[in-house]
Each structure stands twice: as C-alpha cells, then as structure tokens.
C-alpha positions as semicolon CSV with decimal commas, in nm:
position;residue;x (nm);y (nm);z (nm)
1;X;-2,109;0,021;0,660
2;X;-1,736;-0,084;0,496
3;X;-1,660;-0,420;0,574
4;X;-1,320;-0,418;0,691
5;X;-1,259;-0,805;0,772
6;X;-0,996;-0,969;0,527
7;X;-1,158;-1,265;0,513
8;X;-1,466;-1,049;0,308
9;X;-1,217;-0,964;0,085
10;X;-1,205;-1,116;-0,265
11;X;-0,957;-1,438;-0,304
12;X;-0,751;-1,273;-0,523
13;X;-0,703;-0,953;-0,265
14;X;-0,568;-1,199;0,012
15;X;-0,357;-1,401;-0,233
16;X;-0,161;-1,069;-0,358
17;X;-0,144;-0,914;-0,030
18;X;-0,023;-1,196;0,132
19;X;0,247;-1,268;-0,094
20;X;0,336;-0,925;-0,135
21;X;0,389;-0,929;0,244
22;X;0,552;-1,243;0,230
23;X;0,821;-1,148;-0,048
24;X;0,936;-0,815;0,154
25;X;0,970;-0,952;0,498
26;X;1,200;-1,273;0,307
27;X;1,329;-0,986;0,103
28;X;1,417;-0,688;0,305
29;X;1,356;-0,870;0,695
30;X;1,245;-0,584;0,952
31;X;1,146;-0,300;0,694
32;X;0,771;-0,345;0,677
33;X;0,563;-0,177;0,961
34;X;0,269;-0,183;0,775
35;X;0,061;-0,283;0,488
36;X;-0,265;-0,163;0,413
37;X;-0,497;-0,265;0,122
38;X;-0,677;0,135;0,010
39;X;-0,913;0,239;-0,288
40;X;-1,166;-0,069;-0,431
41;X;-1,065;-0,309;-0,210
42;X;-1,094;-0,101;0,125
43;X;-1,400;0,057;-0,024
44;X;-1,601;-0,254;-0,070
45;X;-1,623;-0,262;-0,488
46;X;-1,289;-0,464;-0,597
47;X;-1,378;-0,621;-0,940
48;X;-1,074;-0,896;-1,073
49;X;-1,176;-0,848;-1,401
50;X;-1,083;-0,439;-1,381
51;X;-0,948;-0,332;-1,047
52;X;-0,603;-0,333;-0,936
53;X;-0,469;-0,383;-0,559
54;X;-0,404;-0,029;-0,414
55;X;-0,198;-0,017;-0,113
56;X;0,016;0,147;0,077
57;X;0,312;-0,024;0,289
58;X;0,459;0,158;0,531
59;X;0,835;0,136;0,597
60;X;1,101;0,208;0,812
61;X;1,266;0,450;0,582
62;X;1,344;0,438;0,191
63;X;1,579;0,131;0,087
64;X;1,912;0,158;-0,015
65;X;1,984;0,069;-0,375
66;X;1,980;-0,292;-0,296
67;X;1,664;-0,283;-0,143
68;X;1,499;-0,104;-0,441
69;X;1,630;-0,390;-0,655
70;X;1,500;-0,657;-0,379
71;X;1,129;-0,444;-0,471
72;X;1,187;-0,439;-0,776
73;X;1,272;-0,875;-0,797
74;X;0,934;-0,915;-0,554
75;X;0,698;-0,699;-0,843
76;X;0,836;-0,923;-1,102
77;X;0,740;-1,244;-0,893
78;X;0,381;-1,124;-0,841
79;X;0,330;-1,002;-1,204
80;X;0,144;-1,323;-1,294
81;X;-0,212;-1,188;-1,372
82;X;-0,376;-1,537;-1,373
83;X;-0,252;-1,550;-0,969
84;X;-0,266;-1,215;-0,836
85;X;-0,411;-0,888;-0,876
86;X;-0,225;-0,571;-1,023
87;X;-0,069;-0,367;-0,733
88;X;-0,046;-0,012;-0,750
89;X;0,070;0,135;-0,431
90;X;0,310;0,368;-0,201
91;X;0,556;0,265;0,014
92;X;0,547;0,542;0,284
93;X;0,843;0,617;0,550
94;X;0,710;0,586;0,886
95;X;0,824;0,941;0,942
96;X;0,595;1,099;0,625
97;X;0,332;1,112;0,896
98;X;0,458;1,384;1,069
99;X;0,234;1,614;0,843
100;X;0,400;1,712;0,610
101;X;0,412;1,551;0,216
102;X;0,764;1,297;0,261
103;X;0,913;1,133;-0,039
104;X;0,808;0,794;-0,080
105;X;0,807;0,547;-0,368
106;X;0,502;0,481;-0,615
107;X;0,442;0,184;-0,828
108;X;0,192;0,191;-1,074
109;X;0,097;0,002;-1,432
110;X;0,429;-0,258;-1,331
111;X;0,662;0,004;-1,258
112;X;0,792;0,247;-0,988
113;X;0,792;0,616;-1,099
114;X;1,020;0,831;-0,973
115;X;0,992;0,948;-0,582
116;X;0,675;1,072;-0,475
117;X;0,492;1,250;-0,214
118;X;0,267;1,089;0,053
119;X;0,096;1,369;0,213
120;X;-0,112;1,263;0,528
121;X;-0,367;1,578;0,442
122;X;-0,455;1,409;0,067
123;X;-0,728;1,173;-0,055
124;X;-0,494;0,880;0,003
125;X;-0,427;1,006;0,344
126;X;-0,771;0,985;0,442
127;X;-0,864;0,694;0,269
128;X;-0,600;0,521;0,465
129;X;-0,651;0,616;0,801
130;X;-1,023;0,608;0,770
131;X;-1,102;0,282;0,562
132;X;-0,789;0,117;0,482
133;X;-0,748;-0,233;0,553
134;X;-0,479;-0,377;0,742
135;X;-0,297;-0,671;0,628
136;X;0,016;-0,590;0,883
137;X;0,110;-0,362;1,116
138;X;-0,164;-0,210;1,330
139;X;-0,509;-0,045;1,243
140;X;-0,475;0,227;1,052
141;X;-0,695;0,458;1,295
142;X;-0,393;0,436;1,509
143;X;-0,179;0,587;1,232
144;X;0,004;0,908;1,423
145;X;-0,181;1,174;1,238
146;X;-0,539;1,328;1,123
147;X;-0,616;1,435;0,781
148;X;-0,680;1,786;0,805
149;X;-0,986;1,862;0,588
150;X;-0,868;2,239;0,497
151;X;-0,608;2,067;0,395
152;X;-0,707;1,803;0,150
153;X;-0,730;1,884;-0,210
C-alpha cells in the first residue's frame, strides 16, 4: 500500500512543495487549483541524493507573458539545491482534462521547454489520478476524468 499522507513524505518534499505553492499563490493570486506531488515521491521511493520533485500543478488556464516571467522568477528562488529538491513538473489547464492531450507547460533540468501536451490517457495521467499526492486543491481521484487503458501508451 502507497502511503499518501504528506507528513510521510521526506523533509525536503514538503519544504519544495510548500514553497513552490507559496511563491505562485504570492505570485500569480487565484491561478493554482491544484498541486500534486507524482513519480518517486507519490510512489513511495524519493531519494534527496538522486530524485527530483515531479509534479503537476494544475491551473486555471496558461499565463500571460507576465505570468510566465512570475514562473519563471519563483524557479529561480527555489533553485537552491542545499534547501529544496529539483522540480520537474507540468502545469496543466484545468480544461486539458476533458480527454483530450491540451497544451500545457513543462519544466525540467531548471528550465521550461517549449509547450507540451498533458494527455489524461498517458502514464502521467494515471499516475496522477491514481497515486498522486495532493499538496492543494482536492484529491486527485476526484480529477474529472479516467485514464483510458486502450489508450495509454
């Protein structure tokens, strides 16, 4: 059985997660619905000295260029390795849930790549709903959609 209870999760977990959240509500106030901690860390096997913080955040809808710089300001304040963990993560438009893959933005290795997909019918999709761990928002089993196994490749 997956532990899902925050306070299970490794110091460093809460600290990053909790600042993360932190730095977008100050940052961009009213466009986090949900933040989710996926991959190690929801699967039970986070390691500090090798793992990174996957997540995925969902949002209202994809920020304006001023918002993208607000993310971008809020990475560089949690890039301190000796404090926090490495995040790699999505930030997912509440409407990508619909079922079909939405554009969304990725960062990974202290950088966002160019727009994405988030497809609820992919490994992340199912890791999410079925394990992930919420930080915000509400449980992820409540998510409005089912990964469709046909579906997930």
């Amino acid at each position: 059985m997956i532990d899902r209870d925050i306070a299970s999760l490794p110091a460093v977990v809460q600290v990053t997660a909790h600042t993360h959240i932190a730095l977008l509500n100050r940052l961009l106030p009213g466009w986090l619905t949900g933040w989710y901690a996926v991959g190690s860390a929801a699967l039970g096997c986070f390691d500090g000295r090798f793992s990174d913080l996957d997540f995925v955040a969902v949002v209202r809808d994809l920020p304006p260029a001023d918002g993208r710089a607000a993310l971008e300001r809020a990475h560089r304040q949690l890039a301190d390795r000796r404090l926090f963990a490495a995040l790699d993560g999505f930030y997912v438009p509440e409407g990508a849930f619909s079922g079909s893959a939405t554009p969304c933005l990725r960062f990974n290795d202290g950088r966002f790549h160019p727009p994405a997909a988030f497809s609820p019918h992919s490994p992340d999709g199912w890791l999410l709903k079925r394990r992930g761990v919420p930080f915000y928002g509400p449980e992820p089993g409540g998510l409005p959609y089912e990964p469709d196994w046909e579906l997930i490749r």
